[in-house]
Amino acid sequence: MTEHLTGQPPGSAGPGPSPAAPDPYDNRRQVLYWRLLARLFDGEEQPALESASLEVVEDIGLPSALLDPGTSLDSVVQRHPELAAEFDGLMTPGDGAADDRDRAAEVRRAALVSKVLLNVFARGSSTVTAEQLARWQSDADWLERALGCPPGGLRGGRAAGAGPAGGGLGPELAAIEADLVGRMRLREVLADPALAARLTPSMSLIEQLLRDKGNLSGVALANAKSLIRRYVDEVAEVLRTQVEKATVGELDRSVPPKRVFRNLDLDRTIWKNLTNWSPEEERLYVDRLYYRHTVRRTTPQRLIVVVDQSGSMVDSMVNCTVLASIFAGLPKVDVHLIAYDTRSIDLTPWVHDPFDVLLRTNLGGGNDGPVAMAMARPKIAEPRNTVMVWISDFYEFDRSQPLFEGIEAVHRSGVKFIPVGSVTSSGRQEVNPWFRERFKALGTPVVSGHVSKLVHELKTFLT
């Protein structure tokens, strides 16, 4: 092992100075990473690299399953549970000094990192089964954990927020997942309840289901609806938590506090009654009880959400319909929802059920923002009491000027206008630069695409 990896042939020792021997730990890391690159860019097994890598892995006490591309990370961790903790935060930046490196630990890390990257990025080109898609999604969850993100965080899925090491990987992972879904015989899988049960709902899968729902029927349609419902419920759980954590309205001190025990302000009661303290009896006589105010000031508000439902905005469509339904459940908030491509549709009657809304959308097509504005403007009853959220990439081409003129008129009437590039969990967005500059000049800059930012903006205005 030593001779093979250090490059120092036997019998080389002799009198006189000799060049420094290569660092065996560096050699081991290079072997593992060269194997990773070879498998990613070629796909064919390189016998010399494979045997050398196996020798390294076994020598440092790791299982040989780390070198098997057919073994999922779930399987590795199930057989070797002690490795689970090592994958968490595996690829986050370290803070150790260069001269304080643990070279043996670096070799071990290289073996684990190689396994994660190979399982996620070496995806082949053949037809994908439901089981293979589920395995890839699970492996992608491990990659996100290794980067310090919650599962689904980088792909803009179930969980919100990306870790510090996520960088721009989110769109890449989403593209890989979309490619796998596209290579799957989805209709055949949906028609088989056993295969459909193996699918884990994701944004890429939901997009395919929404696009193909008109071609599904019977068992396949029922399974598709079940997957959409599961995904909507998962997104709703995350967004509802964010809405609950966001700032709420100020305390309404014009309403007397409710005189119940849970509202009793014990500290204030004691402080206000200190003059009644009897040193002889060592007792505090309480003349008056003080209670906390819990009622918060709310004002009836109208929220108009306009969503571009062209093909590139599917994640915004899902997040916004769920978000609109959550705000529709708040007291004294009147929510209206409009979706548009070249035509617009008023989805307000179904705003409380995002699942029903999604089934009524038709993803794809072009953009005609002025048509949507013509439907939205009559809904403005009291401009100062209205917020209009417009989610789009704003690529309107020859309709750009008419749409901006409509937006400008709405803004100048007193409506709180919030332009949003997209509403995703990863925060990425793309907005027509022509619109971006004019929104900035108007004093209504485009809100960051991260869904948590929109939640904060809405809660600040609506409560």
Tab-separated table of C-alpha atoms in Angstrom:
chain	number	residue	atom	x	y	z
A	1	MET	CA	0.000	0.000	0.000
A	2	THR	CA	2.713	2.474	0.954
A	3	GLU	CA	4.782	1.777	-2.163
A	4	HIS	CA	1.732	1.986	-4.417
A	5	LEU	CA	0.526	5.363	-3.165
A	6	THR	CA	3.656	7.241	-2.186
A	7	GLY	CA	5.532	6.673	-5.421
A	8	GLN	CA	8.713	5.721	-3.552
A	9	PRO	CA	10.156	2.502	-5.006
A	10	PRO	CA	11.783	-0.040	-2.694
A	11	GLY	CA	15.527	0.207	-2.196
A	12	SER	CA	15.634	3.920	-3.033
A	13	ALA	CA	17.251	4.877	0.262
A	14	GLY	CA	20.935	5.698	-0.059
A	15	PRO	CA	23.701	8.031	1.022
A	16	GLY	CA	23.426	11.746	0.378
A	17	PRO	CA	20.393	14.064	0.322
A	18	SER	CA	17.272	12.933	-1.493
A	19	PRO	CA	14.243	14.893	-2.671
A	20	ALA	CA	11.324	15.044	-0.258
A	21	ALA	CA	8.942	12.149	-0.729
A	22	PRO	CA	5.419	12.968	-1.941
A	23	ASP	CA	2.886	13.374	0.829
A	24	PRO	CA	0.972	10.046	0.985
A	25	TYR	CA	-2.169	11.822	2.152
A	26	ASP	CA	-2.120	14.166	-0.848
A	27	ASN	CA	-1.646	11.192	-3.156
A	28	ARG	CA	-4.620	9.411	-1.647
A	29	ARG	CA	-6.854	12.448	-2.037
A	30	GLN	CA	-5.747	12.867	-5.637
A	31	VAL	CA	-6.532	9.224	-6.421
A	32	LEU	CA	-10.085	9.638	-5.069
A	33	TYR	CA	-10.730	12.900	-6.875
A	34	TRP	CA	-9.225	11.677	-10.169
A	35	ARG	CA	-11.556	8.692	-10.001
A	36	LEU	CA	-14.506	11.038	-9.333
A	37	LEU	CA	-13.690	13.201	-12.348
A	38	ALA	CA	-13.166	10.173	-14.576
A	39	ARG	CA	-16.569	8.702	-13.653
A	40	LEU	CA	-18.350	12.053	-14.027
A	41	PHE	CA	-16.980	12.946	-17.454
A	42	ASP	CA	-16.493	9.519	-19.006
A	43	GLY	CA	-18.725	7.050	-17.225
A	44	GLU	CA	-16.462	4.150	-18.112
A	45	GLU	CA	-14.655	2.405	-15.288
A	46	GLN	CA	-10.891	3.017	-15.157
A	47	PRO	CA	-9.434	-0.187	-13.623
A	48	ALA	CA	-6.254	1.417	-12.264
A	49	LEU	CA	-8.169	4.229	-10.535
A	50	GLU	CA	-10.826	1.855	-9.247
A	51	SER	CA	-8.311	-0.538	-7.651
A	52	ALA	CA	-6.269	2.315	-6.167
A	53	SER	CA	-9.386	3.954	-4.757
A	54	LEU	CA	-10.569	0.685	-3.243
A	55	GLU	CA	-7.173	0.302	-1.590
A	56	VAL	CA	-7.426	3.826	-0.112
A	57	VAL	CA	-11.000	3.391	1.153
A	58	GLU	CA	-10.301	0.073	2.821
A	59	ASP	CA	-7.051	1.349	4.335
A	60	ILE	CA	-8.787	4.279	6.077
A	61	GLY	CA	-11.565	2.050	7.408
A	62	LEU	CA	-14.466	3.103	5.187
A	63	PRO	CA	-16.882	0.661	3.493
A	64	SER	CA	-16.237	-0.273	-0.133
A	65	ALA	CA	-19.913	0.544	-0.874
A	66	LEU	CA	-18.811	4.189	-1.121
A	67	LEU	CA	-17.275	3.310	-4.494
A	68	ASP	CA	-20.383	1.594	-5.872
A	69	PRO	CA	-22.431	4.086	-7.965
A	70	GLY	CA	-25.411	1.738	-7.714
A	71	THR	CA	-25.582	2.001	-3.924
A	72	SER	CA	-27.626	4.900	-2.605
A	73	LEU	CA	-26.490	7.022	0.299
A	74	ASP	CA	-29.517	5.824	2.252
A	75	SER	CA	-28.266	2.254	1.866
A	76	VAL	CA	-24.743	3.198	2.938
A	77	VAL	CA	-26.028	4.951	6.060
A	78	GLN	CA	-28.447	2.136	6.881
A	79	ARG	CA	-25.563	-0.362	6.840
A	80	HIS	CA	-23.134	2.020	8.558
A	81	PRO	CA	-25.209	4.399	10.740
A	82	GLU	CA	-22.075	5.869	12.290
A	83	LEU	CA	-21.437	7.683	8.978
A	84	ALA	CA	-24.694	9.695	9.050
A	85	ALA	CA	-23.262	12.471	11.222
A	86	GLU	CA	-20.212	12.792	8.958
A	87	PHE	CA	-22.363	13.696	5.942
A	88	ASP	CA	-24.082	16.588	7.754
A	89	GLY	CA	-22.215	19.785	6.849
A	90	LEU	CA	-19.551	17.715	5.076
A	91	MET	CA	-19.053	20.286	2.302
A	92	THR	CA	-19.406	23.506	4.290
A	93	PRO	CA	-16.321	25.753	4.496
A	94	GLY	CA	-13.968	24.947	7.366
A	95	ASP	CA	-12.373	27.529	9.633
A	96	GLY	CA	-9.140	25.683	10.467
A	97	ALA	CA	-5.768	27.250	9.729
A	98	ALA	CA	-3.702	25.921	6.820
A	99	ASP	CA	-0.951	24.693	9.124
A	100	ASP	CA	-3.464	22.981	11.385
A	101	ARG	CA	-4.803	20.548	8.767
A	102	ASP	CA	-5.740	16.994	9.634
A	103	ARG	CA	-4.514	15.305	6.458
A	104	ALA	CA	-5.910	11.906	7.376
A	105	ALA	CA	-9.339	13.513	7.915
A	106	GLU	CA	-9.047	15.214	4.515
A	107	VAL	CA	-8.630	11.839	2.801
A	108	ARG	CA	-11.694	10.500	4.601
A	109	ARG	CA	-13.626	13.613	3.615
A	110	ALA	CA	-12.569	13.179	-0.031
A	111	ALA	CA	-14.009	9.653	-0.067
A	112	LEU	CA	-17.347	10.806	1.384
A	113	VAL	CA	-17.575	13.892	-0.845
A	114	SER	CA	-16.829	11.788	-3.937
A	115	LYS	CA	-19.696	9.450	-3.072
A	116	VAL	CA	-22.186	12.295	-2.695
A	117	LEU	CA	-21.153	14.078	-5.896
A	118	LEU	CA	-21.009	10.930	-8.009
A	119	ASN	CA	-24.471	9.755	-6.921
A	120	VAL	CA	-26.046	13.136	-7.693
A	121	PHE	CA	-24.262	14.261	-10.855
A	122	ALA	CA	-23.567	10.979	-12.728
A	123	ARG	CA	-27.111	10.373	-13.954
A	124	GLY	CA	-26.727	8.571	-17.306
A	125	SER	CA	-29.041	9.022	-20.294
A	126	SER	CA	-31.396	6.028	-20.341
A	127	THR	CA	-35.044	5.807	-19.337
A	128	VAL	CA	-35.624	6.506	-15.651
A	129	THR	CA	-37.803	4.407	-13.355
A	130	ALA	CA	-39.801	5.662	-10.386
A	131	GLU	CA	-37.368	3.893	-8.070
A	132	GLN	CA	-34.353	5.556	-9.702
A	133	LEU	CA	-35.960	8.995	-9.431
A	134	ALA	CA	-36.764	8.427	-5.753
A	135	ARG	CA	-33.177	7.302	-5.135
A	136	TRP	CA	-31.750	10.378	-6.866
A	137	GLN	CA	-34.034	12.664	-4.838
A	138	SER	CA	-32.833	11.004	-1.648
A	139	ASP	CA	-29.187	11.368	-2.721
A	140	ALA	CA	-29.838	15.041	-3.561
A	141	ASP	CA	-31.211	15.468	-0.038
A	142	TRP	CA	-27.874	14.168	1.293
A	143	LEU	CA	-25.977	16.629	-0.925
A	144	GLU	CA	-28.050	19.491	0.459
A	145	ARG	CA	-27.377	18.296	3.986
A	146	ALA	CA	-23.660	18.126	3.179
A	147	LEU	CA	-23.865	21.755	2.043
A	148	GLY	CA	-25.570	22.799	5.270
A	149	CYS	CA	-29.053	23.140	3.759
A	150	PRO	CA	-32.343	21.500	4.699
A	151	PRO	CA	-33.496	18.729	2.313
A	152	GLY	CA	-35.161	20.385	-0.675
A	153	GLY	CA	-33.701	23.779	0.231
A	154	LEU	CA	-31.452	24.232	-2.804
A	155	ARG	CA	-33.962	22.842	-5.283
A	156	GLY	CA	-36.667	25.343	-4.288
A	157	GLY	CA	-38.872	22.600	-2.934
A	158	ARG	CA	-40.408	21.668	0.353
A	159	ALA	CA	-38.082	23.539	2.679
A	160	ALA	CA	-37.087	27.143	2.434
A	161	GLY	CA	-33.657	28.685	2.659
A	162	ALA	CA	-30.242	27.696	1.447
A	163	GLY	CA	-27.128	27.147	3.477
A	164	PRO	CA	-23.959	29.191	3.199
A	165	ALA	CA	-22.256	26.779	0.820
A	166	GLY	CA	-25.215	26.374	-1.530
A	167	GLY	CA	-24.008	28.964	-3.995
A	168	GLY	CA	-25.617	28.608	-7.421
A	169	LEU	CA	-26.210	24.857	-7.209
A	170	GLY	CA	-29.981	25.183	-6.821
A	171	PRO	CA	-30.792	25.703	-10.515
A	172	GLU	CA	-28.361	22.922	-11.501
A	173	LEU	CA	-30.008	20.399	-9.189
A	174	ALA	CA	-33.453	21.463	-10.357
A	175	ALA	CA	-32.366	21.012	-13.989
A	176	ILE	CA	-31.022	17.512	-13.298
A	177	GLU	CA	-34.240	16.544	-11.540
A	178	ALA	CA	-36.326	17.930	-14.407
A	179	ASP	CA	-34.240	15.906	-16.871
A	180	LEU	CA	-34.799	12.709	-14.858
A	181	VAL	CA	-38.537	13.335	-14.654
A	182	GLY	CA	-38.601	14.038	-18.395
A	183	ARG	CA	-36.940	10.680	-19.104
A	184	MET	CA	-39.436	8.794	-16.973
A	185	ARG	CA	-42.497	7.168	-18.532
A	186	LEU	CA	-44.653	9.164	-16.164
A	187	ARG	CA	-48.045	8.063	-17.458
A	188	GLU	CA	-47.126	4.392	-17.090
A	189	VAL	CA	-45.806	4.989	-13.587
A	190	LEU	CA	-48.949	6.868	-12.535
A	191	ALA	CA	-51.170	4.112	-13.882
A	192	ASP	CA	-49.517	1.632	-11.496
A	193	PRO	CA	-50.372	2.450	-7.831
A	194	ALA	CA	-47.319	0.522	-6.578
A	195	LEU	CA	-44.938	2.522	-8.794
A	196	ALA	CA	-46.726	5.818	-8.137
A	197	ALA	CA	-46.337	5.254	-4.394
A	198	ARG	CA	-42.538	5.355	-4.857
A	199	LEU	CA	-42.633	8.894	-6.250
A	200	THR	CA	-41.670	11.756	-3.974
A	201	PRO	CA	-43.394	14.991	-5.023
A	202	SER	CA	-41.006	17.738	-6.109
A	203	MET	CA	-41.264	20.962	-8.101
A	204	SER	CA	-40.051	19.255	-11.299
A	205	LEU	CA	-42.535	16.425	-10.890
A	206	ILE	CA	-45.413	18.800	-10.106
A	207	GLU	CA	-44.618	20.814	-13.224
A	208	GLN	CA	-44.816	17.684	-15.375
A	209	LEU	CA	-48.085	16.639	-13.728
A	210	LEU	CA	-49.665	20.054	-14.238
A	211	ARG	CA	-48.601	20.124	-17.874
A	212	ASP	CA	-49.847	16.608	-18.571
A	213	LYS	CA	-53.004	16.555	-16.425
A	214	GLY	CA	-55.256	16.926	-19.490
A	215	ASN	CA	-53.920	13.621	-20.856
A	216	LEU	CA	-54.467	11.632	-17.643
A	217	SER	CA	-57.561	9.764	-16.567
A	218	GLY	CA	-58.727	7.086	-14.138
A	219	VAL	CA	-56.094	5.716	-11.767
A	220	ALA	CA	-53.293	7.793	-13.335
A	221	LEU	CA	-55.210	11.045	-12.780
A	222	ALA	CA	-56.115	10.070	-9.204
A	223	ASN	CA	-52.453	9.311	-8.417
A	224	ALA	CA	-51.357	12.586	-10.036
A	225	LYS	CA	-53.835	14.537	-7.906
A	226	SER	CA	-52.634	12.729	-4.801
A	227	LEU	CA	-49.018	13.734	-5.524
A	228	ILE	CA	-49.996	17.359	-6.165
A	229	ARG	CA	-52.015	17.441	-2.944
A	230	ARG	CA	-49.072	16.020	-0.953
A	231	TYR	CA	-46.696	18.611	-2.355
A	232	VAL	CA	-49.125	21.477	-1.765
A	233	ASP	CA	-49.597	20.379	1.844
A	234	GLU	CA	-45.821	20.223	2.392
A	235	VAL	CA	-45.280	23.701	0.935
A	236	ALA	CA	-48.241	25.042	2.931
A	237	GLU	CA	-46.745	23.730	6.166
A	238	VAL	CA	-43.462	25.548	5.526
A	239	LEU	CA	-45.083	28.814	4.395
A	240	ARG	CA	-47.631	28.821	7.201
A	241	THR	CA	-44.788	28.636	9.707
A	242	GLN	CA	-43.106	31.613	8.025
A	243	VAL	CA	-46.344	33.623	8.089
A	244	GLU	CA	-46.845	32.862	11.780
A	245	LYS	CA	-43.261	33.919	12.598
A	246	ALA	CA	-43.493	37.176	10.651
A	247	THR	CA	-44.224	40.453	12.407
A	248	VAL	CA	-47.880	40.995	13.303
A	249	GLY	CA	-49.832	44.184	14.035
A	250	GLU	CA	-49.279	46.535	16.953
A	251	LEU	CA	-51.101	46.011	20.224
A	252	ASP	CA	-54.501	47.721	20.270
A	253	ARG	CA	-54.550	49.513	23.610
A	254	SER	CA	-57.977	50.992	22.944
A	255	VAL	CA	-59.414	47.566	23.767
A	256	PRO	CA	-59.322	46.732	27.515
A	257	PRO	CA	-57.190	43.656	28.286
A	258	LYS	CA	-59.063	40.445	28.902
A	259	ARG	CA	-59.116	39.743	32.653
A	260	VAL	CA	-58.141	36.102	32.635
A	261	PHE	CA	-55.292	34.397	34.501
A	262	ARG	CA	-53.151	33.738	31.389
A	263	ASN	CA	-53.042	37.515	30.718
A	264	LEU	CA	-52.048	38.439	34.285
A	265	ASP	CA	-48.940	40.675	34.301
A	266	LEU	CA	-47.409	39.404	37.542
A	267	ASP	CA	-44.299	41.616	37.493
A	268	ARG	CA	-46.297	44.813	36.962
A	269	THR	CA	-48.862	43.797	39.590
A	270	ILE	CA	-46.146	43.323	42.211
A	271	TRP	CA	-44.368	46.556	41.269
A	272	LYS	CA	-47.531	48.665	41.395
A	273	ASN	CA	-48.525	47.252	44.810
A	274	LEU	CA	-45.145	47.511	46.565
A	275	THR	CA	-46.438	50.382	48.715
A	276	ASN	CA	-48.783	47.839	50.330
A	277	TRP	CA	-45.928	45.700	51.625
A	278	SER	CA	-46.212	44.931	55.359
A	279	PRO	CA	-42.750	44.307	56.894
A	280	GLU	CA	-44.245	43.085	60.155
A	281	GLU	CA	-46.415	40.467	58.478
A	282	GLU	CA	-44.069	39.963	55.514
A	283	ARG	CA	-47.047	40.127	53.212
A	284	LEU	CA	-47.925	42.076	50.094
A	285	TYR	CA	-51.497	43.287	49.968
A	286	VAL	CA	-52.721	43.615	46.384
A	287	ASP	CA	-55.256	46.373	45.711
A	288	ARG	CA	-55.288	46.000	41.914
A	289	LEU	CA	-54.398	43.367	39.346
A	290	TYR	CA	-52.780	44.329	36.057
A	291	TYR	CA	-53.283	42.406	32.801
A	292	ARG	CA	-51.376	42.316	29.504
A	293	HIS	CA	-52.905	43.588	26.269
A	294	THR	CA	-53.095	40.780	23.719
A	295	VAL	CA	-55.506	42.177	21.132
A	296	ARG	CA	-53.674	43.440	18.060
A	297	ARG	CA	-54.804	46.242	15.823
A	298	THR	CA	-55.959	44.993	12.423
A	299	THR	CA	-57.449	46.835	9.484
A	300	PRO	CA	-59.489	45.290	6.675
A	301	GLN	CA	-57.103	44.963	3.719
A	302	ARG	CA	-57.456	43.793	0.129
A	303	LEU	CA	-54.671	41.683	-1.344
A	304	ILE	CA	-54.628	41.220	-5.126
A	305	VAL	CA	-52.134	38.618	-6.340
A	306	VAL	CA	-51.417	38.467	-10.088
A	307	VAL	CA	-49.288	35.523	-11.219
A	308	ASP	CA	-47.663	34.930	-14.578
A	309	GLN	CA	-48.442	31.273	-15.371
A	310	SER	CA	-46.136	30.930	-18.364
A	311	GLY	CA	-43.909	27.860	-18.352
A	312	SER	CA	-40.928	29.451	-16.619
A	313	MET	CA	-43.001	30.517	-13.604
A	314	VAL	CA	-44.283	27.144	-12.369
A	315	ASP	CA	-42.547	27.355	-8.980
A	316	SER	CA	-43.990	30.840	-8.457
A	317	MET	CA	-47.444	29.557	-9.369
A	318	VAL	CA	-47.262	26.806	-6.757
A	319	ASN	CA	-45.817	28.978	-3.997
A	320	CYS	CA	-48.152	31.908	-4.676
A	321	THR	CA	-51.353	29.901	-4.742
A	322	VAL	CA	-50.400	28.333	-1.416
A	323	LEU	CA	-49.347	31.686	0.030
A	324	ALA	CA	-52.555	33.374	-1.149
A	325	SER	CA	-54.645	30.688	0.528
A	326	ILE	CA	-52.781	31.181	3.827
A	327	PHE	CA	-53.311	34.945	3.789
A	328	ALA	CA	-56.944	34.392	2.793
A	329	GLY	CA	-57.328	32.572	6.095
A	330	LEU	CA	-56.205	35.606	8.111
A	331	PRO	CA	-58.940	37.740	9.701
A	332	LYS	CA	-60.045	40.819	7.731
A	333	VAL	CA	-57.852	40.089	4.690
A	334	ASP	CA	-59.731	39.963	1.376
A	335	VAL	CA	-57.593	37.999	-1.113
A	336	HIS	CA	-58.056	37.941	-4.898
A	337	LEU	CA	-55.976	35.736	-7.197
A	338	ILE	CA	-55.486	36.178	-10.941
A	339	ALA	CA	-53.345	34.026	-13.242
A	340	TYR	CA	-52.445	34.939	-16.797
A	341	ASP	CA	-50.519	34.041	-19.923
A	342	THR	CA	-52.030	35.420	-23.140
A	343	ARG	CA	-55.391	35.297	-21.330
A	344	SER	CA	-56.257	35.904	-17.694
A	345	ILE	CA	-58.394	33.882	-15.314
A	346	ASP	CA	-59.898	34.962	-11.993
A	347	LEU	CA	-59.152	32.206	-9.472
A	348	THR	CA	-60.562	34.078	-6.463
A	349	PRO	CA	-63.492	31.671	-5.875
A	350	TRP	CA	-60.977	28.872	-5.211
A	351	VAL	CA	-58.308	30.879	-3.404
A	352	HIS	CA	-58.839	28.971	-0.147
A	353	ASP	CA	-57.865	25.689	-1.856
A	354	PRO	CA	-54.489	25.945	-3.651
A	355	PHE	CA	-54.870	22.362	-4.889
A	356	ASP	CA	-58.051	23.307	-6.756
A	357	VAL	CA	-56.352	26.450	-8.100
A	358	LEU	CA	-53.429	24.504	-9.549
A	359	LEU	CA	-55.723	22.065	-11.305
A	360	ARG	CA	-57.398	25.021	-13.034
A	361	THR	CA	-54.161	26.561	-14.332
A	362	ASN	CA	-52.689	25.933	-17.769
A	363	LEU	CA	-48.930	26.324	-17.657
A	364	GLY	CA	-47.155	27.591	-20.740
A	365	GLY	CA	-47.861	30.060	-23.509
A	366	GLY	CA	-46.873	33.681	-23.858
A	367	ASN	CA	-47.439	36.787	-21.748
A	368	ASP	CA	-50.058	39.520	-21.950
A	369	GLY	CA	-49.774	41.580	-18.800
A	370	PRO	CA	-52.204	44.326	-19.924
A	371	VAL	CA	-54.980	41.711	-20.110
A	372	ALA	CA	-54.307	40.733	-16.497
A	373	MET	CA	-54.188	44.378	-15.421
A	374	ALA	CA	-57.575	44.968	-17.051
A	375	MET	CA	-58.989	42.220	-14.807
A	376	ALA	CA	-57.151	43.357	-11.671
A	377	ARG	CA	-57.892	47.118	-11.678
A	378	PRO	CA	-61.658	46.844	-11.129
A	379	LYS	CA	-60.928	44.922	-7.924
A	380	ILE	CA	-59.347	48.042	-6.371
A	381	ALA	CA	-62.033	49.582	-4.163
A	382	GLU	CA	-59.923	51.625	-1.714
A	383	PRO	CA	-56.427	52.209	-3.131
A	384	ARG	CA	-54.847	53.158	0.212
A	385	ASN	CA	-56.152	49.929	1.660
A	386	THR	CA	-54.979	47.657	-1.177
A	387	VAL	CA	-51.772	45.809	-1.945
A	388	MET	CA	-51.152	44.356	-5.410
A	389	VAL	CA	-48.462	41.694	-5.772
A	390	TRP	CA	-47.395	41.056	-9.367
A	391	ILE	CA	-45.240	37.960	-9.878
A	392	SER	CA	-43.591	37.702	-13.288
A	393	ASP	CA	-40.289	37.864	-15.146
A	394	PHE	CA	-41.883	40.865	-16.944
A	395	TYR	CA	-40.780	39.833	-20.426
A	396	GLU	CA	-43.712	41.418	-22.252
A	397	PHE	CA	-41.895	42.531	-25.418
A	398	ASP	CA	-44.212	44.848	-27.446
A	399	ARG	CA	-46.646	45.067	-24.489
A	400	SER	CA	-44.040	46.329	-22.022
A	401	GLN	CA	-44.970	50.013	-22.225
A	402	PRO	CA	-48.763	49.500	-21.875
A	403	LEU	CA	-48.251	47.224	-18.872
A	404	PHE	CA	-45.879	49.631	-17.150
A	405	GLU	CA	-48.277	52.533	-17.719
A	406	GLY	CA	-51.035	50.504	-16.048
A	407	ILE	CA	-48.753	49.636	-13.118
A	408	GLU	CA	-47.673	53.267	-12.771
A	409	ALA	CA	-51.299	54.424	-12.659
A	410	VAL	CA	-52.142	51.833	-9.982
A	411	HIS	CA	-49.122	52.858	-7.894
A	412	ARG	CA	-49.910	56.600	-8.144
A	413	SER	CA	-53.504	55.964	-7.061
A	414	GLY	CA	-52.194	54.904	-3.638
A	415	VAL	CA	-52.090	51.134	-4.058
A	416	LYS	CA	-49.079	49.407	-2.467
A	417	PHE	CA	-47.587	47.724	-5.554
A	418	ILE	CA	-45.049	44.920	-5.005
A	419	PRO	CA	-43.300	43.551	-8.131
A	420	VAL	CA	-41.724	40.130	-7.584
A	421	GLY	CA	-39.343	38.418	-9.986
A	422	SER	CA	-40.379	34.954	-8.843
A	423	VAL	CA	-41.469	33.269	-5.647
A	424	THR	CA	-39.205	30.316	-4.996
A	425	SER	CA	-37.682	28.670	-1.981
A	426	SER	CA	-34.172	29.042	-3.378
A	427	GLY	CA	-34.511	32.766	-4.026
A	428	ARG	CA	-33.370	32.836	-7.647
A	429	GLN	CA	-35.106	35.220	-10.019
A	430	GLU	CA	-34.821	36.697	-13.493
A	431	VAL	CA	-36.456	39.997	-14.359
A	432	ASN	CA	-36.541	42.028	-17.552
A	433	PRO	CA	-33.889	44.764	-16.981
A	434	TRP	CA	-36.151	47.329	-18.712
A	435	PHE	CA	-38.828	46.805	-16.041
A	436	ARG	CA	-36.338	46.494	-13.199
A	437	GLU	CA	-34.930	49.988	-13.844
A	438	ARG	CA	-38.382	51.578	-14.150
A	439	PHE	CA	-39.620	49.920	-10.958
A	440	LYS	CA	-36.592	51.284	-9.142
A	441	ALA	CA	-37.274	54.802	-10.465
A	442	LEU	CA	-40.905	54.458	-9.414
A	443	GLY	CA	-39.853	53.666	-5.857
A	444	THR	CA	-41.100	50.076	-6.001
A	445	PRO	CA	-37.964	47.951	-6.497
A	446	VAL	CA	-38.405	44.297	-7.376
A	447	VAL	CA	-38.636	42.164	-4.251
A	448	SER	CA	-36.056	39.403	-3.903
A	449	GLY	CA	-37.397	36.134	-5.249
A	450	HIS	CA	-37.056	34.395	-1.889
A	451	VAL	CA	-40.518	33.505	-0.620
A	452	SER	CA	-39.659	34.539	2.964
A	453	LYS	CA	-39.023	38.128	1.800
A	454	LEU	CA	-42.491	38.317	0.237
A	455	VAL	CA	-44.040	36.915	3.406
A	456	HIS	CA	-42.369	39.690	5.413
A	457	GLU	CA	-43.493	42.396	2.960
A	458	LEU	CA	-47.099	41.224	3.047
A	459	LYS	CA	-47.308	40.786	6.795
A	460	THR	CA	-45.871	44.254	7.374
A	461	PHE	CA	-48.583	45.810	5.205
A	462	LEU	CA	-51.561	43.613	6.041
A	463	THR	CA	-51.328	43.616	9.856
